[in-house]
Tab-separated table of C-alpha atoms in Angstrom:
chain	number	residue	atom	x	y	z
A	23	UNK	CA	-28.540	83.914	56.874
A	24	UNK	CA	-28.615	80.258	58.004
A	25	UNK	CA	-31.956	78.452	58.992
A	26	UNK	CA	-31.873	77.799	62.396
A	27	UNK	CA	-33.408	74.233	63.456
A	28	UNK	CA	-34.826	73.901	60.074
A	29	UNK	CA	-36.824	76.427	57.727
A	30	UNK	CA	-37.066	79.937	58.396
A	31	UNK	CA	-39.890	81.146	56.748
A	32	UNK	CA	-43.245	81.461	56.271
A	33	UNK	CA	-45.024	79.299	58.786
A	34	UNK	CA	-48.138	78.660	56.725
A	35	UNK	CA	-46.056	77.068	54.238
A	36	UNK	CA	-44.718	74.640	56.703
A	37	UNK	CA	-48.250	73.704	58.014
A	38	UNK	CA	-49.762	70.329	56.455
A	39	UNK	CA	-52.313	71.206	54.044
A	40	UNK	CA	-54.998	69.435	55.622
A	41	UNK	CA	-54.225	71.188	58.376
A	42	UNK	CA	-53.529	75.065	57.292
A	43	UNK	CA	-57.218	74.081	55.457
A	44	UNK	CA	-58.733	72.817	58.603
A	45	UNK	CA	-57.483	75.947	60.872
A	46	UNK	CA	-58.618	78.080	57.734
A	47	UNK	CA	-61.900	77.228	57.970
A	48	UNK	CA	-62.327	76.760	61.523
A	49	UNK	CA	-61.089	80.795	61.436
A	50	UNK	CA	-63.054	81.628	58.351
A	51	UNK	CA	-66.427	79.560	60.518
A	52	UNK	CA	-65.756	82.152	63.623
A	53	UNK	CA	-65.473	85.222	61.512
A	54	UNK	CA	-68.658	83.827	59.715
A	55	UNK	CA	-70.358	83.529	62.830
A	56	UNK	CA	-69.764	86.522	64.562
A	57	UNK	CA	-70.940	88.639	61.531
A	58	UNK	CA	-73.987	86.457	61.269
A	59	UNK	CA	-74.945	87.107	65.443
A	60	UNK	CA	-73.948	91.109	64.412
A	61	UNK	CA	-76.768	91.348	61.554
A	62	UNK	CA	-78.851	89.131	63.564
A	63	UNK	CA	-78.984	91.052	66.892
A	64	UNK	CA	-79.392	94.116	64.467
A	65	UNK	CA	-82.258	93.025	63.217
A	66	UNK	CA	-84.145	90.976	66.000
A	67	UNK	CA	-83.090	92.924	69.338
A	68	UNK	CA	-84.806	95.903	68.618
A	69	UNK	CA	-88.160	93.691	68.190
A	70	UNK	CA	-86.826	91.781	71.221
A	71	UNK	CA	-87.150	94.856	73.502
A	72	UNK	CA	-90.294	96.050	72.536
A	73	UNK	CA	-92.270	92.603	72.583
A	74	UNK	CA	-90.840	92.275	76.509
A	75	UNK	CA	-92.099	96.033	77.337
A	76	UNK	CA	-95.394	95.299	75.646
A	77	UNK	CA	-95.953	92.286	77.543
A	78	UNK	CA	-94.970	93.807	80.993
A	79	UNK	CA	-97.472	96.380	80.186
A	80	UNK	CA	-100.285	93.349	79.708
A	81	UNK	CA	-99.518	91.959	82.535
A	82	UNK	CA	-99.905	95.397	84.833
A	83	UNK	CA	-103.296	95.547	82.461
A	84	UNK	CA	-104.683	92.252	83.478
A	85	UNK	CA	-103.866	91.991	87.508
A	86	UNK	CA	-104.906	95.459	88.008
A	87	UNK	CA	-108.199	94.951	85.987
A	88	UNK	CA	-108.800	91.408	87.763
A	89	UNK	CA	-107.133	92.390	91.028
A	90	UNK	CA	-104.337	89.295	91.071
A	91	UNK	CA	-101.345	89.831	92.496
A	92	UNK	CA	-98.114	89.671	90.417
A	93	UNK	CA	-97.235	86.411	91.624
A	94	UNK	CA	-100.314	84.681	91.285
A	95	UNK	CA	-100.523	85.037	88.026
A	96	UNK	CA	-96.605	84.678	87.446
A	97	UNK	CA	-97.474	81.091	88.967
A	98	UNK	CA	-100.258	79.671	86.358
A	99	UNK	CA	-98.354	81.265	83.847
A	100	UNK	CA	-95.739	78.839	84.728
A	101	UNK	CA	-97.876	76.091	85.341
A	102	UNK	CA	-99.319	76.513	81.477
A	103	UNK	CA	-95.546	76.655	80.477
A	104	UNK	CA	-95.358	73.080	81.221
A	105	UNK	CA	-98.859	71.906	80.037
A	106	UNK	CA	-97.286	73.332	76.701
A	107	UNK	CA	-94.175	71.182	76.657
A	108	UNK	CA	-96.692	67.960	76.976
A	109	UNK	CA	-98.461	69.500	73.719
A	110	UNK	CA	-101.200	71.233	75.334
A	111	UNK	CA	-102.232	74.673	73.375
A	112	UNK	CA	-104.910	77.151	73.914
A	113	UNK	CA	-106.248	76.344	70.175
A	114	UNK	CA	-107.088	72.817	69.398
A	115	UNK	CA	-104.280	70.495	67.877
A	116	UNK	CA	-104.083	67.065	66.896
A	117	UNK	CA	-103.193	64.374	69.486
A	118	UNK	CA	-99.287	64.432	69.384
A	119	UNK	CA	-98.946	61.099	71.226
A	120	UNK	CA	-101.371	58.805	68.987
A	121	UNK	CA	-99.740	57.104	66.712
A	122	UNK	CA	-99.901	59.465	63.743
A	123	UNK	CA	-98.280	61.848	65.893
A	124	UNK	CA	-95.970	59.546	67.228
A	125	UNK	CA	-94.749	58.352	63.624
A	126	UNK	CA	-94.157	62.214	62.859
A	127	UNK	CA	-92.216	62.644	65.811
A	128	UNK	CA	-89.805	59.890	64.848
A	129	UNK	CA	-89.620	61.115	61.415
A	130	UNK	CA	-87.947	64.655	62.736
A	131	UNK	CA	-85.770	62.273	65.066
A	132	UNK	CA	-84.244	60.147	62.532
A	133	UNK	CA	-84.119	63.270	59.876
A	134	UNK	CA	-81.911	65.270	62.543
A	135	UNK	CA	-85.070	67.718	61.850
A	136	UNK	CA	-85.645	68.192	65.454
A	137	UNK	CA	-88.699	70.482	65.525
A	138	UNK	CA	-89.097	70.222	69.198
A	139	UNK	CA	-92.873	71.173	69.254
A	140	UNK	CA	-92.958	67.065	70.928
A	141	UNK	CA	-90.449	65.888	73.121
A	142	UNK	CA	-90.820	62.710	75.776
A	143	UNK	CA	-91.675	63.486	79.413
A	144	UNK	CA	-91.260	60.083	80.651
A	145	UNK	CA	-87.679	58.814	81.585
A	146	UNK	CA	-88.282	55.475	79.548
A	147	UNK	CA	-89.225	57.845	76.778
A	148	UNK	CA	-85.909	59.545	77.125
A	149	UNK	CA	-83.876	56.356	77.246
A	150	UNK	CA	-85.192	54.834	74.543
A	151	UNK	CA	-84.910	58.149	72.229
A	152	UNK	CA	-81.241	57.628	72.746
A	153	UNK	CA	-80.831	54.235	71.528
A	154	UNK	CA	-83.466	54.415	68.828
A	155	UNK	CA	-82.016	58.044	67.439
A	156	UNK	CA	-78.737	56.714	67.413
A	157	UNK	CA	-79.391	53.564	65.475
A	158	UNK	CA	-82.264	55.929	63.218
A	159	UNK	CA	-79.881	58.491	62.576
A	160	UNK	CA	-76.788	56.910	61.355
A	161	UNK	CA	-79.145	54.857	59.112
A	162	UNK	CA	-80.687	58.211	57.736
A	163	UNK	CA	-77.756	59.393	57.135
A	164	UNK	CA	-76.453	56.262	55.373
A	165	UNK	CA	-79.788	56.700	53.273
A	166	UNK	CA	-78.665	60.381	52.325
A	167	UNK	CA	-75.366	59.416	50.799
A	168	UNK	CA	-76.931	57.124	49.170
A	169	UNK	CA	-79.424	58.994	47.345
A	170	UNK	CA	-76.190	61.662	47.030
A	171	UNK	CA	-74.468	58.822	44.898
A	172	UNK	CA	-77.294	58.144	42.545
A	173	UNK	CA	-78.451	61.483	41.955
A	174	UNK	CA	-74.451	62.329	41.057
A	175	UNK	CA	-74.434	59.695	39.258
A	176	UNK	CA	-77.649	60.464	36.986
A	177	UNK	CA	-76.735	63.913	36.990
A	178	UNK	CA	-73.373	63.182	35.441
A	179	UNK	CA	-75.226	60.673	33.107
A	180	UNK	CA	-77.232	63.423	31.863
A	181	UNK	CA	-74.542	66.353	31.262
A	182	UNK	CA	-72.290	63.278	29.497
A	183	UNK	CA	-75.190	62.807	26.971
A	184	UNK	CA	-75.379	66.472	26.310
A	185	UNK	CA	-71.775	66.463	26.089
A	186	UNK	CA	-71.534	63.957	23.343
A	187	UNK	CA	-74.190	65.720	21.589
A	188	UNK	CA	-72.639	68.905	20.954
A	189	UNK	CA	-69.205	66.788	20.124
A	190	UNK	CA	-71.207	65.166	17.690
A	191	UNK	CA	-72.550	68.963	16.395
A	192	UNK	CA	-69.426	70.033	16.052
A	193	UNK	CA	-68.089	67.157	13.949
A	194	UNK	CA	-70.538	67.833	11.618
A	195	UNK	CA	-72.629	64.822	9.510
A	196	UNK	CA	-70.059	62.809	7.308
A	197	UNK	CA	-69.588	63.803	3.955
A	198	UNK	CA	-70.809	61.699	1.014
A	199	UNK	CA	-72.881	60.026	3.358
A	200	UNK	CA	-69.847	57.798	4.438
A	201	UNK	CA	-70.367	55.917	7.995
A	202	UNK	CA	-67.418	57.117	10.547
A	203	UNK	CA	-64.214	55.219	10.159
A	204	UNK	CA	-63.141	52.885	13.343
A	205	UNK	CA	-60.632	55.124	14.217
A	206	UNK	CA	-62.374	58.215	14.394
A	207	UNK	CA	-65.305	56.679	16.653
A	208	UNK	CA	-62.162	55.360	18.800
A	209	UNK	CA	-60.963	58.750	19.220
A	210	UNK	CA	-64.218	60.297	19.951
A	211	UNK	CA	-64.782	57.739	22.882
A	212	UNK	CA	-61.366	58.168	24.160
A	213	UNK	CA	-61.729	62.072	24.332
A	214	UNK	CA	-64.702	61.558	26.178
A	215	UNK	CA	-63.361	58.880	28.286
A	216	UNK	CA	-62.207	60.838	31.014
A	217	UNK	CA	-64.672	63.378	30.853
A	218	UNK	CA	-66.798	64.584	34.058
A	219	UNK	CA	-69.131	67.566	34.599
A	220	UNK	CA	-68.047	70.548	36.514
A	221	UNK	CA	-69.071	70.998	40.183
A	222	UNK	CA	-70.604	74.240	39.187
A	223	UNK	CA	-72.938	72.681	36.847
A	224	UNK	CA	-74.509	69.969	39.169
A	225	UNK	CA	-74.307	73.063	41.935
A	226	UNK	CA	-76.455	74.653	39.620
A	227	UNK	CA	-78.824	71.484	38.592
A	228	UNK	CA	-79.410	70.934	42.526
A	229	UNK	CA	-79.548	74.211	43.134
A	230	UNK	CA	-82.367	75.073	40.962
A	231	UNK	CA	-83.995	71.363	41.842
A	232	UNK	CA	-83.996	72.567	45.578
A	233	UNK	CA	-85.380	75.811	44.845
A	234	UNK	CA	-88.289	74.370	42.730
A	235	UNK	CA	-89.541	71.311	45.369
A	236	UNK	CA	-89.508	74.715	47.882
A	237	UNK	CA	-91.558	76.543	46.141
A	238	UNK	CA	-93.604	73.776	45.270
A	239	UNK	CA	-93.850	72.912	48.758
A	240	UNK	CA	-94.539	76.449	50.383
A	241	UNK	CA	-97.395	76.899	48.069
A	242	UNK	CA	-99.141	73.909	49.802
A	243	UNK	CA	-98.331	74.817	53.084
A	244	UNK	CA	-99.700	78.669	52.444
A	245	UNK	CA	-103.040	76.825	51.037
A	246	UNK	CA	-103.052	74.178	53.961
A	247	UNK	CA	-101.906	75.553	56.988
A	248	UNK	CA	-103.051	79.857	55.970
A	249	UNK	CA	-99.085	81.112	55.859
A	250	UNK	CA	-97.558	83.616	54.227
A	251	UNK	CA	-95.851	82.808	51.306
A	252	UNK	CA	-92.753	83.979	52.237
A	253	UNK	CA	-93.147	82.313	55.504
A	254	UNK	CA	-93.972	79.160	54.053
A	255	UNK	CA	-90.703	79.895	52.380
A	256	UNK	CA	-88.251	80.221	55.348
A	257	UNK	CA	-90.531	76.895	56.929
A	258	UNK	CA	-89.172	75.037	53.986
A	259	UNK	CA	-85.633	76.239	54.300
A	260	UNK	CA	-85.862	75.524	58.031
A	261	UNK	CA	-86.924	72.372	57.756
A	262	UNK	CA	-85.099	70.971	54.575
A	263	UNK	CA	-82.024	71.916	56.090
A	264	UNK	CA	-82.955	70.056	59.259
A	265	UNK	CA	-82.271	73.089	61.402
A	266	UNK	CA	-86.021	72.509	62.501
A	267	UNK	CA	-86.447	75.627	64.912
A	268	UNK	CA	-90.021	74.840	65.894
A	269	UNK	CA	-91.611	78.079	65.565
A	270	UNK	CA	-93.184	77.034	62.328
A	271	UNK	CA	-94.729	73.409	62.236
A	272	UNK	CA	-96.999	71.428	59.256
A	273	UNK	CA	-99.230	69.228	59.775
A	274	UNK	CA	-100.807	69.949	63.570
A	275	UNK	CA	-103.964	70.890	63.396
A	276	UNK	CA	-106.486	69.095	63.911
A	277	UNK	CA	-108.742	68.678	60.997
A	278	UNK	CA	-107.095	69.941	57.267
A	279	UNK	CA	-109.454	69.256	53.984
A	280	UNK	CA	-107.993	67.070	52.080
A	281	UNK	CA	-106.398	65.906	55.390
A	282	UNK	CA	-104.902	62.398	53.883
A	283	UNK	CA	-103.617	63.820	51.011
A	284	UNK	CA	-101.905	66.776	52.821
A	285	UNK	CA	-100.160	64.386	55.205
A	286	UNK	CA	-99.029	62.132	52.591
A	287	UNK	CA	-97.881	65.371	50.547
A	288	UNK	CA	-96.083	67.174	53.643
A	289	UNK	CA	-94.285	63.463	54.254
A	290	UNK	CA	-93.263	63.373	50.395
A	291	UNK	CA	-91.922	67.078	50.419
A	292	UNK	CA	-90.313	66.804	53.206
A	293	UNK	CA	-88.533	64.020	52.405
A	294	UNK	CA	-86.832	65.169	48.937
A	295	UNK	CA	-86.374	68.271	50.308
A	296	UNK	CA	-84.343	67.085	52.523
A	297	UNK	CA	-82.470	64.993	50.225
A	298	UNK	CA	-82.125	67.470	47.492
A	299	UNK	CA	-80.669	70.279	50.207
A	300	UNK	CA	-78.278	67.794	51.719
A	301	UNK	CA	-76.397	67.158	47.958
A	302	UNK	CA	-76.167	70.670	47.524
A	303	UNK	CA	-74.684	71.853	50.819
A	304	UNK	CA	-72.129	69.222	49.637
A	305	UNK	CA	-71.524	70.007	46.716
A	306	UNK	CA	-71.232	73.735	47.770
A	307	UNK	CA	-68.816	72.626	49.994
A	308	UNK	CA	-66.154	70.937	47.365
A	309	UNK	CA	-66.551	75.229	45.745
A	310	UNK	CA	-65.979	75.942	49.673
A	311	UNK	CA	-62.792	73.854	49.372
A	312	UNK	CA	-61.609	75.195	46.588
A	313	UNK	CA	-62.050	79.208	47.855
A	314	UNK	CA	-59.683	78.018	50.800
A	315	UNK	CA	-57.318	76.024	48.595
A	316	UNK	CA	-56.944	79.487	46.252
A	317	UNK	CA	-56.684	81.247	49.848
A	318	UNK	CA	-53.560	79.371	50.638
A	319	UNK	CA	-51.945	79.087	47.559
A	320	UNK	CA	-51.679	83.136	47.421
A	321	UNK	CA	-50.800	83.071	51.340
A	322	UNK	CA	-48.505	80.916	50.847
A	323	UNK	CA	-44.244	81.614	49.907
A	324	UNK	CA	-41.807	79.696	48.034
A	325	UNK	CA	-38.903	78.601	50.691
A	326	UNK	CA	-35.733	80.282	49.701
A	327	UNK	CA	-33.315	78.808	52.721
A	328	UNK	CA	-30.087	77.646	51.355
A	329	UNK	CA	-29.603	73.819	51.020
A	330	UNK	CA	-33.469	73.572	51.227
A	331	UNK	CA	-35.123	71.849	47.448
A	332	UNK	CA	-38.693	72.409	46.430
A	333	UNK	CA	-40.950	71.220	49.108
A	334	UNK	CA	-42.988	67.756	48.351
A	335	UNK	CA	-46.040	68.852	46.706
A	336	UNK	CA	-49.133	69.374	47.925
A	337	UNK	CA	-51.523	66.740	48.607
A	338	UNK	CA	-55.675	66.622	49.065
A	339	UNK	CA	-55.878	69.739	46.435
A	340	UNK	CA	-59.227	69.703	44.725
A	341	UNK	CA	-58.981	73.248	42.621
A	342	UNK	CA	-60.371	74.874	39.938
A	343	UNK	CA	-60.210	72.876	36.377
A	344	UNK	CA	-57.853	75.523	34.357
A	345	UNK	CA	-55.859	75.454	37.404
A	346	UNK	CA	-55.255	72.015	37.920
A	347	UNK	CA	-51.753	70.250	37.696
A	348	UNK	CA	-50.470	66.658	37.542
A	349	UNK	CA	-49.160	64.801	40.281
A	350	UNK	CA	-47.045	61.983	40.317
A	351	UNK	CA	-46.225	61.378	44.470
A	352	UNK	CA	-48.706	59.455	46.352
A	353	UNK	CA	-49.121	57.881	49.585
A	354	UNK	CA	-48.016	54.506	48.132
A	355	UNK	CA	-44.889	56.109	46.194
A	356	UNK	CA	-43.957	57.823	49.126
A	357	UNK	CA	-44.329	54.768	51.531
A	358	UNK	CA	-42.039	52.920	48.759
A	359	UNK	CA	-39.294	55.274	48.734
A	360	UNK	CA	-39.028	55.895	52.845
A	361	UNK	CA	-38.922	51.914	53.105
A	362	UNK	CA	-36.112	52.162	50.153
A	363	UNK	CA	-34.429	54.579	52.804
A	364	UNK	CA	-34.744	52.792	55.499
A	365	UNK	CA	-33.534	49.439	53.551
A	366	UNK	CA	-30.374	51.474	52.940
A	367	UNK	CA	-30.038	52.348	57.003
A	368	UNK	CA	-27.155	50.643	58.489
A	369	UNK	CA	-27.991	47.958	61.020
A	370	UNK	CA	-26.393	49.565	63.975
A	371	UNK	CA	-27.342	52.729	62.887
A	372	UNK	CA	-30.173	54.230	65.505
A	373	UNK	CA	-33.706	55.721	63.488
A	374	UNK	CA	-34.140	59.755	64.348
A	375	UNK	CA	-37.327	60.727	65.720
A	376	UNK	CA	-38.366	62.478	62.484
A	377	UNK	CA	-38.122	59.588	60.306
A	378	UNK	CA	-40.041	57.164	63.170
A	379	UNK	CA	-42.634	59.644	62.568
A	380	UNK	CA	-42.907	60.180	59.018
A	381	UNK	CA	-43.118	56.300	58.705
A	382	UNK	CA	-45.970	55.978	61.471
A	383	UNK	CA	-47.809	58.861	59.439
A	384	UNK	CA	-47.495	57.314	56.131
A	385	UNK	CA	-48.534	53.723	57.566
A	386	UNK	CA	-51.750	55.689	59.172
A	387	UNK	CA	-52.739	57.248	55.955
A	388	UNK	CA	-52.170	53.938	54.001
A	389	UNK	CA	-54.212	51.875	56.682
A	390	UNK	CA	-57.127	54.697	56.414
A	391	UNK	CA	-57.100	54.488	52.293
A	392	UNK	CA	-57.325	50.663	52.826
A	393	UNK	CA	-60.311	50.859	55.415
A	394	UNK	CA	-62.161	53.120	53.487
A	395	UNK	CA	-61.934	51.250	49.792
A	396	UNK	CA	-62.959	48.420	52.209
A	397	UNK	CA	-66.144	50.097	53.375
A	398	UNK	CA	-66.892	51.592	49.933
A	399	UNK	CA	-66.960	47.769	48.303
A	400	UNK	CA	-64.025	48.684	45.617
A	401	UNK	CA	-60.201	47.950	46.790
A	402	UNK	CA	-57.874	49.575	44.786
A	403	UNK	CA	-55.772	47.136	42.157
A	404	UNK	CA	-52.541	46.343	43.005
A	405	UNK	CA	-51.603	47.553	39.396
A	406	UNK	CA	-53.486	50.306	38.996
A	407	UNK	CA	-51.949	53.966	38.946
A	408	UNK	CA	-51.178	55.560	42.238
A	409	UNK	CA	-52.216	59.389	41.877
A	410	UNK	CA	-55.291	60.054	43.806
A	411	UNK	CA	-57.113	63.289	44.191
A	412	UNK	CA	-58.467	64.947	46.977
A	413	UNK	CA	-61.359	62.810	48.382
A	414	UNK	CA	-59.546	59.366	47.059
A	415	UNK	CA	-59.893	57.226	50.448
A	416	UNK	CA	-62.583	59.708	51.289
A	417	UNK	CA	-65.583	58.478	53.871
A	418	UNK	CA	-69.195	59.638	53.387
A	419	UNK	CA	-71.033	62.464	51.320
A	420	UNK	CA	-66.918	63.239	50.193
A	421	UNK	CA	-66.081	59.951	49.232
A	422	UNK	CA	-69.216	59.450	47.198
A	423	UNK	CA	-68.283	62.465	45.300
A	424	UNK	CA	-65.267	61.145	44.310
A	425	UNK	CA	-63.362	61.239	40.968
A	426	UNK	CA	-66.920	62.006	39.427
A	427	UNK	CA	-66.761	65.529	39.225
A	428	UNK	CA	-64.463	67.795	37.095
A	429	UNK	CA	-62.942	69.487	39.934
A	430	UNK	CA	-62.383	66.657	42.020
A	431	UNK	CA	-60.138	64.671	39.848
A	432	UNK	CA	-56.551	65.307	38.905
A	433	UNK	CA	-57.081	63.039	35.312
């Protein structure tokens, strides 16, 4: 049976990668979500409904045994509501407006942290939050890829090291007490020339580094501020995460022994907690990437139309190390051949629509490789090879990660 208007089958296979992955995930997020609000409502509702009836039965306590009136004392409870949003608490609290306070304040700005236990009342407080978390923000941000880059880089340092160590185990000491010919320390360095540690690894380096600043952390807080362990737990998680709910907050009281050292040691925490949890949800994202590039590699089916070849192969694959396969098409290949093509177009002969766009899309992916080796300081040689792997030409966290991890190279 003929194809009619072009390929007849499977339409995830005619999808662009980057895009079957992006609508992947997007479904995969949704799916992820609603389970999360079904084990959450679950859990919380049932608590929900019985903290509302007990407080409607305090409230039919208290104006019957001080003979208010329902509304009366509907109306200061309202009127303490917004005392509390300008800081004001029945227990006594620190100043949040002095500058102490103020410097913590824009510390959860800039860190996305957001704890919302101090917000501005004033409009020129509000306007100038918007200008000052803007510029704060994408400078914080900045400052986490950069500590992203370094602590790749050391980390990769480090399992290198240990690499060559057991290489130089397993060659064993040489015999008769002869020093290693030239030619055997050249291939030794050239077998470890193109070696980089596996994403799981550093997953598992950050992963336990995260896990030890937490606890760390959460057994000052249950000293300092009189939480639960386990609480002081889920207040680091919160916080180094920069979900920053607000329930839980350090540091507000208004005396603490130790007081200076417990700021400067809540400021410290915070701060490579943060750091350390930001490199791992990236990392755990490139193992994210990989689960959806295994997803649609078994969703997706060879084309078997008639006068139809193998289709072009896939680009912006990071996968699995055993599983890995050469490539030898790129963007600058490709944009080599199609101007070949068009070269070989007759003058008079009118472009189709299909080629217009194919050129236009592989002009927009060259221009977006170029801007981005711009902005990471290191243009690409003329000379050099053109495979690239999946987050070659890639901006941020991505790009940092890029060609230094096992699974993120094709080499």
């Amino acid at each position: 049976m003929a194809c009619r208007a072009g390929c007849c089958c499977s339409s995830i296979a005619s999808l662009n990668e980057d895009n079957a992955r992006f609508l992947m995930l997007a479904l995969l997020i949704i799916i992820y979500l609603l389970c999360g609000a079904a084990v959450f409502s679950a859990l919380e509702h049932p608590k929900e409904k019985l903290a509302k009836e007990r407080w409607a039965q305090r409230i039919e306590q208290f104006t019957h045994k001080h003979n208010l009136s329902p509304d009366e004392l509907k109306n200061f409870l309202r009127n303490y509501e917004e005392a509390n949003l300008a800081g004001i608490r029945v227990d006594a609290t620190r100043p949040r407006w002095d500058f102490a306070g103020a410097f913590y304040f824009v510390g959860t700005v800039v860190s996305t942290i957001g704890f919302g236990m101090t917000t501005p009342v004033t409009i020129a407080g509000k306007i100038f939050l918007i200008f000052y978390g803007l510029i704060g923000c994408a400078a914080t941000i900045l400052f986490f890829n950069l500590f992203l880059e370094r602590v790749i880089t050391v980390i990769a340092f480090v399992l290198k090291s240990c690499h060559e160590c057991r290489e130089r185990r397993k060659a064993g000491p040489p015999q008769n007490c002869q020093r290693p010919s030239t030619v055997s320390r050249e291939r030794r360095t050239d077998s470890l020339a193109g070696w980089k540690p596996s994403v799981y690894c550093v997953m598992l380096i950050l992963g336990v580094a995260a896990i030890v600043v937490s606890c760390c952390a959460s057994a000052m807080y249950s000293a300092a501020e009189g939480w639960d362990y386990l609480d002081a737990l889920y207040f680091c998680f919160v916080a180094f995460s920069t979900i920053g709910f607000g329930d839980m907050v350090s540091n507000q009281r208004e005396m603490y022994k130790a007081q200076a050292a417990y700021r400067v040691g809540n400021f410290l925490f915070i701060l490579t907690g943060v750091c350390c949890i930001y490199s791992l949800f990236n990392v755990i994202s490139i193992v994210i990437k990989q689960v959806l590039n295994w997803l649609l590699r078994r969703l997706e089916t060879p084309c078997r139309c008639p006068g139809r070849g193998n289709r072009h192969p896939r680009r912006n694959v990071v996968v699995p190390g055993h599983m890995r396969t050469r490539r030898d098409n790129s963007i600058e290949t490709d944009g080599v051949n199609d101007s070949e093509a068009d070269g070989r177009r007759m003058s008079g002969e009118m472009i189709s629509m299909k080629d217009f766009l194919a050129a236009n899309k592989v002009n927009l992916a060259i221009m977006q490789k170029q801007l981005s080796e711009m902005a990471n300081g290191y243009p690409r040689p003329l000379g050099s090879s053109s495979r690239h792997n999946e987050f070659s030409g890639g901006v941020g966290a991505l790009g940092i990660m890029n060609n230094r991890l096992a699974e993120t190279s094709v080499d």
